[in-house]
GROMACS .gro file of C-alpha atoms in nm:
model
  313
    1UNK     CA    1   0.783  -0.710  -1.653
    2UNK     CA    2   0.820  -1.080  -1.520
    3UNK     CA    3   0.932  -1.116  -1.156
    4UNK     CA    4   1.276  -1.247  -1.247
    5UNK     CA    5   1.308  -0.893  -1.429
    6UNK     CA    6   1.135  -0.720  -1.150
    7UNK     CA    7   1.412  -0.846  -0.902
    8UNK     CA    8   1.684  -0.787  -1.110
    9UNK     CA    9   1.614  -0.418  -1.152
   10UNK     CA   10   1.552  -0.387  -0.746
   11UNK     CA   11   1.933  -0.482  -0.727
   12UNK     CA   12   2.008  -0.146  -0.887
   13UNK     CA   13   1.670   0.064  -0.903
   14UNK     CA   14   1.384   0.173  -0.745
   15UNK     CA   15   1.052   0.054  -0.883
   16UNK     CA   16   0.814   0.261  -0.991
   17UNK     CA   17   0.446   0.192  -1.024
   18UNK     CA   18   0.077   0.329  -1.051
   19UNK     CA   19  -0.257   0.261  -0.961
   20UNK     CA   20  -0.413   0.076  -1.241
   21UNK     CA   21  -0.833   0.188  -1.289
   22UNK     CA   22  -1.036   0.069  -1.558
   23UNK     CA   23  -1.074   0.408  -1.738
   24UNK     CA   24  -0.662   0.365  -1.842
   25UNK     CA   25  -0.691  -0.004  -1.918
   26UNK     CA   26  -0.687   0.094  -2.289
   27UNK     CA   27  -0.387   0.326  -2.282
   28UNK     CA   28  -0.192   0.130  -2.027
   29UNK     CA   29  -0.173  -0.163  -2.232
   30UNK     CA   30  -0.093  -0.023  -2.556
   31UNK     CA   31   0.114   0.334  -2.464
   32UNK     CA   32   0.501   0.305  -2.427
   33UNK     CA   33   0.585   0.473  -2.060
   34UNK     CA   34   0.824   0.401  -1.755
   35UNK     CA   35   0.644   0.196  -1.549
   36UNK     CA   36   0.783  -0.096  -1.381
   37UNK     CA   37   0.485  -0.216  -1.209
   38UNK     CA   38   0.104  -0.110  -1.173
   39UNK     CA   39  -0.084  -0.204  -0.887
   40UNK     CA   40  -0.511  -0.353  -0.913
   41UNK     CA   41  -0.756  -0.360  -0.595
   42UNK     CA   42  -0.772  -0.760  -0.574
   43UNK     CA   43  -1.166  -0.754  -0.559
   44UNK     CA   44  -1.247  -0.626  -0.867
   45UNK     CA   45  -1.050  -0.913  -1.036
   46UNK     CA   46  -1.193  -1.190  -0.828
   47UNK     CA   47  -1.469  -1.295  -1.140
   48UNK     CA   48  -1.346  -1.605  -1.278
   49UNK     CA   49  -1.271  -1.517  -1.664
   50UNK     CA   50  -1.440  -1.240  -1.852
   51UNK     CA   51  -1.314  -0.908  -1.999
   52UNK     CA   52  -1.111  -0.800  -1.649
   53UNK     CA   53  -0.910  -1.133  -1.664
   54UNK     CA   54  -0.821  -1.066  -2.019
   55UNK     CA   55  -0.737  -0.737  -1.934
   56UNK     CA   56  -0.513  -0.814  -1.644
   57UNK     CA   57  -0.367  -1.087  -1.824
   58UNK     CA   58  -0.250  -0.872  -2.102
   59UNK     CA   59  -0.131  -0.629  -1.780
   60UNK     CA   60   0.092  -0.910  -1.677
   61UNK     CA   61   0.262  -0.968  -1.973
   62UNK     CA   62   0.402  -0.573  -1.980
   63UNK     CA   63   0.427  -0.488  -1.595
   64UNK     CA   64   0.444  -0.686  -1.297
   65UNK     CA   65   0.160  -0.681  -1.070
   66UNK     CA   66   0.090  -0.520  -0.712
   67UNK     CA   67  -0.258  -0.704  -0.557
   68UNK     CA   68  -0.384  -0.464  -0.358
   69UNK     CA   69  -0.667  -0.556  -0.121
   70UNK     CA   70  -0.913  -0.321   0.003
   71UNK     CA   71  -1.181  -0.574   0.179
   72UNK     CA   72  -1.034  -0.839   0.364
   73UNK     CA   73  -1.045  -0.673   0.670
   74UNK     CA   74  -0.713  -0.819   0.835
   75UNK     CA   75  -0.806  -0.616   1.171
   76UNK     CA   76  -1.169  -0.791   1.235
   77UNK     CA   77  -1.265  -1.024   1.550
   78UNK     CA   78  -1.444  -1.255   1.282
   79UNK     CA   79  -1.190  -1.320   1.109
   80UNK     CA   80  -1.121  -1.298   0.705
   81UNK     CA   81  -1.417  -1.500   0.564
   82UNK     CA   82  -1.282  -1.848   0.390
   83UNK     CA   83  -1.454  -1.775   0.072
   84UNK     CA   84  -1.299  -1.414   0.053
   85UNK     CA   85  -0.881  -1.578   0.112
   86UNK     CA   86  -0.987  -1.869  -0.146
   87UNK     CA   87  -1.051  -1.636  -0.403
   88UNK     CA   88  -0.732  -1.349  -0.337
   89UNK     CA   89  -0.531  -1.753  -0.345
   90UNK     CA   90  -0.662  -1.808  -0.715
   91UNK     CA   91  -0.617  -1.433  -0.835
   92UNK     CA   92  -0.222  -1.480  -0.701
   93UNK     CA   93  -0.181  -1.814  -0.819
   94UNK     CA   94  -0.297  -1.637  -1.170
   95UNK     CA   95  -0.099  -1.346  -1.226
   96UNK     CA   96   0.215  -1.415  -0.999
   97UNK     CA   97   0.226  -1.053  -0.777
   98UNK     CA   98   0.519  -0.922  -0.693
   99UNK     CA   99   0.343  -0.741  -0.397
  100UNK     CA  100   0.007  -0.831  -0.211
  101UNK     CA  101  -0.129  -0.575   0.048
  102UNK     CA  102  -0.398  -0.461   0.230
  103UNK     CA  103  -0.484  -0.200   0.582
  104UNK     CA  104  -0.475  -0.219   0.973
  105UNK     CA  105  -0.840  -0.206   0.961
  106UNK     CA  106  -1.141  -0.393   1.037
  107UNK     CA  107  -1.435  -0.476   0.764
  108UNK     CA  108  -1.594  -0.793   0.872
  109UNK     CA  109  -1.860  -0.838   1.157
  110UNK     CA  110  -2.204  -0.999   1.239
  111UNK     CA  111  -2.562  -0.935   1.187
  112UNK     CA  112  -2.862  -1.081   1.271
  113UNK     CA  113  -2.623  -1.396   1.236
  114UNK     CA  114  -2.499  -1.311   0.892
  115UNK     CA  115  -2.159  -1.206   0.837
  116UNK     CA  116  -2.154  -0.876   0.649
  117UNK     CA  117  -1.880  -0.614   0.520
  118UNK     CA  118  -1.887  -0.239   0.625
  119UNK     CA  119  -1.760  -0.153   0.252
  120UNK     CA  120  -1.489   0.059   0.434
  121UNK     CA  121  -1.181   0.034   0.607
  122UNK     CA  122  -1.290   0.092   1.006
  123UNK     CA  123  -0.966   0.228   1.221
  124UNK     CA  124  -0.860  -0.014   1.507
  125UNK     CA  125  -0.800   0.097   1.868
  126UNK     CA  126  -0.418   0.062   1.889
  127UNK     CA  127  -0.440  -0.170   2.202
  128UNK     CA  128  -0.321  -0.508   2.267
  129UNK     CA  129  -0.658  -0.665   2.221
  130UNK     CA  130  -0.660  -0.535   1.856
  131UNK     CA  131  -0.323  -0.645   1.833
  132UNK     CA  132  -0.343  -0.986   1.876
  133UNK     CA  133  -0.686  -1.012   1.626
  134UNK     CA  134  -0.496  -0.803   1.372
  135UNK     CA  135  -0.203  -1.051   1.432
  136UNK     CA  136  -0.356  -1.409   1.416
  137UNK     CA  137  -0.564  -1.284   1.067
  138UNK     CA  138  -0.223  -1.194   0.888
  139UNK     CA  139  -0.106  -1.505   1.017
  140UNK     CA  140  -0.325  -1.691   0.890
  141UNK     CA  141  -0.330  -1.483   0.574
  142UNK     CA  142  -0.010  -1.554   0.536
  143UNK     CA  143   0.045  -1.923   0.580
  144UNK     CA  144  -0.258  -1.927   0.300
  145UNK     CA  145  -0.105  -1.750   0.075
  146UNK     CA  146   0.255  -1.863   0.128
  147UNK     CA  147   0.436  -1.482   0.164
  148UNK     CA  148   0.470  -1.224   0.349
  149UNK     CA  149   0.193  -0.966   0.350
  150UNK     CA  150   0.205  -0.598   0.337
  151UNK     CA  151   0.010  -0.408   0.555
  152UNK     CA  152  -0.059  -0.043   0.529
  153UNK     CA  153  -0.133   0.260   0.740
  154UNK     CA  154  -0.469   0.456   0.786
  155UNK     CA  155  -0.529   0.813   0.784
  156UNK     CA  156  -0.703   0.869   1.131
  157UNK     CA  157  -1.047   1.095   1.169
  158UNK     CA  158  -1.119   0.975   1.484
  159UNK     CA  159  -0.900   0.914   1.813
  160UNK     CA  160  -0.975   0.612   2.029
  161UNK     CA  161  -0.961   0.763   2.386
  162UNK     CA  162  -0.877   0.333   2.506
  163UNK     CA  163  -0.615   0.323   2.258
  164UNK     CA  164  -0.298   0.256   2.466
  165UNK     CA  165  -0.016   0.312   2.241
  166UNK     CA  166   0.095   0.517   1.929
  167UNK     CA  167   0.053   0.379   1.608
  168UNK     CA  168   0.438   0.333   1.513
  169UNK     CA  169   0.444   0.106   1.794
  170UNK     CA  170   0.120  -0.052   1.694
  171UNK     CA  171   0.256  -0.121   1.341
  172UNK     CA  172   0.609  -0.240   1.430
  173UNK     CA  173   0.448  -0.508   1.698
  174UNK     CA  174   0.275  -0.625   1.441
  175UNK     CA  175   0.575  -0.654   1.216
  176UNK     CA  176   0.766  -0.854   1.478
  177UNK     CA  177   0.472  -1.087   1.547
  178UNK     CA  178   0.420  -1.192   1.224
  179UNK     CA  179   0.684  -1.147   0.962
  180UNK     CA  180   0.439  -0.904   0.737
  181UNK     CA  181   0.598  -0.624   0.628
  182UNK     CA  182   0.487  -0.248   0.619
  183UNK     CA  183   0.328  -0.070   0.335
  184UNK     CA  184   0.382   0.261   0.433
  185UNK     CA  185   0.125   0.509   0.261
  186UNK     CA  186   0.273   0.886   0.332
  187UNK     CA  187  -0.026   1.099   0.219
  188UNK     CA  188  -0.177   0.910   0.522
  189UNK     CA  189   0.068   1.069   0.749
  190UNK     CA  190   0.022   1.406   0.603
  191UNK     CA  191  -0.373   1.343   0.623
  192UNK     CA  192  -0.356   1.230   1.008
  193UNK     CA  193  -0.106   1.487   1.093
  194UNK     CA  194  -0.358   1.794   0.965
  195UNK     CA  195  -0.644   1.573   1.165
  196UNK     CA  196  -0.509   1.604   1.476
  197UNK     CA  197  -0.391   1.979   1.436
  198UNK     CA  198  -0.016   1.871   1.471
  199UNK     CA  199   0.170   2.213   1.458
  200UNK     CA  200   0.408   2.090   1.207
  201UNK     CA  201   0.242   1.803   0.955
  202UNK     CA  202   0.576   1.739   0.793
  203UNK     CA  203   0.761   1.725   1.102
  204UNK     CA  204   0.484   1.483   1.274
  205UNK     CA  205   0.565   1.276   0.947
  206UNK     CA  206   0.912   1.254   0.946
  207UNK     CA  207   0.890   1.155   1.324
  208UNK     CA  208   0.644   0.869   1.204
  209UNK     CA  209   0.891   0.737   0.973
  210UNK     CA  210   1.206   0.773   1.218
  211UNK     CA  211   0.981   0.518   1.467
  212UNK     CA  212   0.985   0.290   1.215
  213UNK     CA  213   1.268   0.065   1.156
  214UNK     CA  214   1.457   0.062   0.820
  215UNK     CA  215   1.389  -0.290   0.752
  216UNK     CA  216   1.029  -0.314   0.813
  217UNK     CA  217   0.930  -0.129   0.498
  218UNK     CA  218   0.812  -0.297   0.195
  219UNK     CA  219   0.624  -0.019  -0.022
  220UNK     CA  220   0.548   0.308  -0.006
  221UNK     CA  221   0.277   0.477  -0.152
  222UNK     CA  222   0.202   0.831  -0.260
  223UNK     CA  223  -0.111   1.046  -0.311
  224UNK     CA  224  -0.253   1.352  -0.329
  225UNK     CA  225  -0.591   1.542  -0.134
  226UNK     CA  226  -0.842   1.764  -0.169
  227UNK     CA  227  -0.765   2.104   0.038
  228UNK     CA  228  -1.010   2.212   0.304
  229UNK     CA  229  -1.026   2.552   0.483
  230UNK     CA  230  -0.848   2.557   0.791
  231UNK     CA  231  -0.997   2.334   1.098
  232UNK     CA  232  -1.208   2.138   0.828
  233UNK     CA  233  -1.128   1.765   0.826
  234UNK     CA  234  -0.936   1.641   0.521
  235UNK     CA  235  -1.039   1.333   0.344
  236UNK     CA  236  -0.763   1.084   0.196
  237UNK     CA  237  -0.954   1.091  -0.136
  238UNK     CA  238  -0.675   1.055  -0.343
  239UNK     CA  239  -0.788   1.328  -0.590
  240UNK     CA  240  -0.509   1.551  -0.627
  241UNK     CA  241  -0.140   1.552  -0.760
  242UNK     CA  242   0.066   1.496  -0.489
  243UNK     CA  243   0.133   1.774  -0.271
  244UNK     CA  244   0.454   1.940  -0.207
  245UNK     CA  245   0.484   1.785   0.157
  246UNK     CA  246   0.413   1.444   0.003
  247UNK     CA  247   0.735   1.487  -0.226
  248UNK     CA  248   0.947   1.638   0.053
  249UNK     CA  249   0.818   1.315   0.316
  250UNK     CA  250   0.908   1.095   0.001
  251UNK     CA  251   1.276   1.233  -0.021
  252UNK     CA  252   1.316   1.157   0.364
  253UNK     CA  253   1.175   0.808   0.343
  254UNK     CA  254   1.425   0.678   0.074
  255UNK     CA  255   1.701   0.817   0.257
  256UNK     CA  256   1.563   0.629   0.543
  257UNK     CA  257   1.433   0.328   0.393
  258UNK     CA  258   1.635   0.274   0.099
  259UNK     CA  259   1.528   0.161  -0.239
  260UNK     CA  260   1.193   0.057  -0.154
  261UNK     CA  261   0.947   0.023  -0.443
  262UNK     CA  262   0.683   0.282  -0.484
  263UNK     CA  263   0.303   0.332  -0.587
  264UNK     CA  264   0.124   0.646  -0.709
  265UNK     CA  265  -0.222   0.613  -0.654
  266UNK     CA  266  -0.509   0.821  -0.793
  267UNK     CA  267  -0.859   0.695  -0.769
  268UNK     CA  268  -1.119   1.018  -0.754
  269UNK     CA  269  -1.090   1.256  -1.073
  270UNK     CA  270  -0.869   1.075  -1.267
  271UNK     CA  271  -0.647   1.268  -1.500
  272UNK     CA  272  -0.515   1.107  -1.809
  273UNK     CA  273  -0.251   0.821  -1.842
  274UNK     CA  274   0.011   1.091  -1.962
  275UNK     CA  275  -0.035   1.292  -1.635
  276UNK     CA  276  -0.045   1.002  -1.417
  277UNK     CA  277   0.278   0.836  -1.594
  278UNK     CA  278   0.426   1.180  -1.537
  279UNK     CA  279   0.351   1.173  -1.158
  280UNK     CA  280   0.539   0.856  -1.139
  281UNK     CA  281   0.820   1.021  -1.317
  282UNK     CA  282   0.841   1.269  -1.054
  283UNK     CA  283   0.942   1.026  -0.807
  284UNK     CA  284   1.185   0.836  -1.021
  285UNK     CA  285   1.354   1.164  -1.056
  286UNK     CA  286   1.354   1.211  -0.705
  287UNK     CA  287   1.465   0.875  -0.597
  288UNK     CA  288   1.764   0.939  -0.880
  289UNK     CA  289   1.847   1.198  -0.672
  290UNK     CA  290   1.901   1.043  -0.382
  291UNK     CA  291   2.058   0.759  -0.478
  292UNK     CA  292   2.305   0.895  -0.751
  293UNK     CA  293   2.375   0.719  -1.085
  294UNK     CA  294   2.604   0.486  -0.977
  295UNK     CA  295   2.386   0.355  -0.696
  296UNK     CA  296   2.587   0.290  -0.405
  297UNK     CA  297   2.316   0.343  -0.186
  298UNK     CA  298   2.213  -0.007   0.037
  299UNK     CA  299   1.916  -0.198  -0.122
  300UNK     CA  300   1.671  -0.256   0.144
  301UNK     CA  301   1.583  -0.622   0.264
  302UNK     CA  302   1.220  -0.510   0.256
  303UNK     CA  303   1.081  -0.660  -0.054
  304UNK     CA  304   0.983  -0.983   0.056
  305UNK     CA  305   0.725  -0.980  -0.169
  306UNK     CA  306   0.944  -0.989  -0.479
  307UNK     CA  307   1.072  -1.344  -0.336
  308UNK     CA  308   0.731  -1.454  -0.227
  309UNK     CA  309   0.879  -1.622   0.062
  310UNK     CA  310   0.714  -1.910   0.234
  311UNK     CA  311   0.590  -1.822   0.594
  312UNK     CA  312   0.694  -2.132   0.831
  313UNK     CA  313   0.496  -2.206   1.159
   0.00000   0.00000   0.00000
């Protein structure tokens, strides 16, 4: 689907993607199904030429493309290494994304005066000090690239006793400081609301999207976890179908958000393209139901990405 295409269907659909891994290259690119987009992690396309740039080439010409980062580590005090934003420029500048993203996390830091990556995403402190880090690295991110970023949520397994506010607030600050938009991951909710014991996960997740204002929202994604005995922490392995709460949150956050496009992921114990395509069918269904054939519902402002807007100083 070519971004032209890709924006005209926004105007009276909701897009519907999936994760793209390596074991469904072969089906993806040669099995009819109704996917609008499918989404790669940006690093594992960063080789210049070879067998993944054929493949992703071939990707391009039948979906649009979703970069999604998983290393640049937007929330770390050094800073997103030159080398790493050179590279993530040439990928876009290859296959045209209608979406880049990455998390509110840190990755970068020094060693014995090297800079080296964790290989994870580390959760921030939610303070102003983290803030204004997390803030100056999408900015610069941004004016790089020459769009507006996306910038998704963490499921939590720790609490920062010095963090100083909730991370709604965190998240929307960061909106209004920069531009970026919000890439709003809802198993995360779910998977930080069973962390901290809330009473009621769905309820602590539909709170988390009603502090969140309708126009900040530029993706969602979905996923599923693996279920732990009570009081065990749960890991957002995204392993699973996605749970019943994840399709209830999903419900609220079109009626809330609009027609913002969406993402199923599934990384761990991948099940075949056909069940994976039918996951994504799930939540066109759903977000058929909400809107009604005829589509009179408001189409969100949130998908900068789709008009890769340049970011002014």
């Amino acid at each position: 689907m070519s971004l032209q295409r890709a924006d005209e269907k926004l105007k009276s659909d909701v897009l519907i993607g999936v994760g793209l891994r390596h074991q469904h290259f072969t089906e993806a690119l040669t099995t009819p199904s109704n996917i609008d987009f499918v989404e790669v992690h940006s690093e594992n396309f960063f080789a210049q030429g070879g067998a993944t740039q054929s493949v992703l080439a071939q990707a391009s010409e039948k979906y649009a493309i979703s970069l999604h980062s998983t290393a640049m580590g937007l929330g770390s005090a050094q800073g997103v290494p030159s080398h790493y934003l050179q590279k993530l420029k040439q990928l876009a500048s290859t296959c045209n994304p209608i979406l880049m993203s990455d998390h509110a996390c840190f990755s970068w830091s020094q060693l014995n005066g090297q800079q080296v990556h964790a290989g994870d995403l580390l959760p921030l402190a939610y303070s102003e000090q983290t803030l204004m880090v997390l803030a100056h690295n999408i900015d610069r991110v941004q004016q790089s690239l020459g769009r507006s970023l996306l910038v998704e949520n963490l499921s939590a397994y720790i609490q920062y006793s010095h963090a100083c506010m909730p991370e709604t607030e965190f998240l929307v600050r960061l909106a209004e400081l920069t531009g970026c938009k919000l890439l709003v991951d809802l198993n995360n909710i779910i998977v930080t609301a069973n962390n901290i014991n809330a009473a009621q996960p769905l309820d602590y997740a539909q709170q988390w999207l009603a502090e969140i204002p309708t126009t900040m929202v530029g993706e969602i994604h979905l996923a599923g976890f693996t279920e732990v005995k009570e009081g065990e922490l749960i890991i957002d392995d995204h392993s699973q179908a996605v749970s019943s709460q994840g399709w209830q949150l999903y419900r609220s956050a079109l009626e809330r958000f609009g027609k913002i496009p969406t993402l199923v992921e599934w990384d761990n114990n991948l099940p075949s393209w056909h069940t994976l395509v039918a996951e994504a069918d799930k939540a066109r269904m759903i977000a058929e139901q909400v809107f009604g054939d005829n589509h009179s519902s408001k189409v969100t402002t949130a998908m900068t990405g789709l008009e890769s807007e340049f970011i002014h100083e």
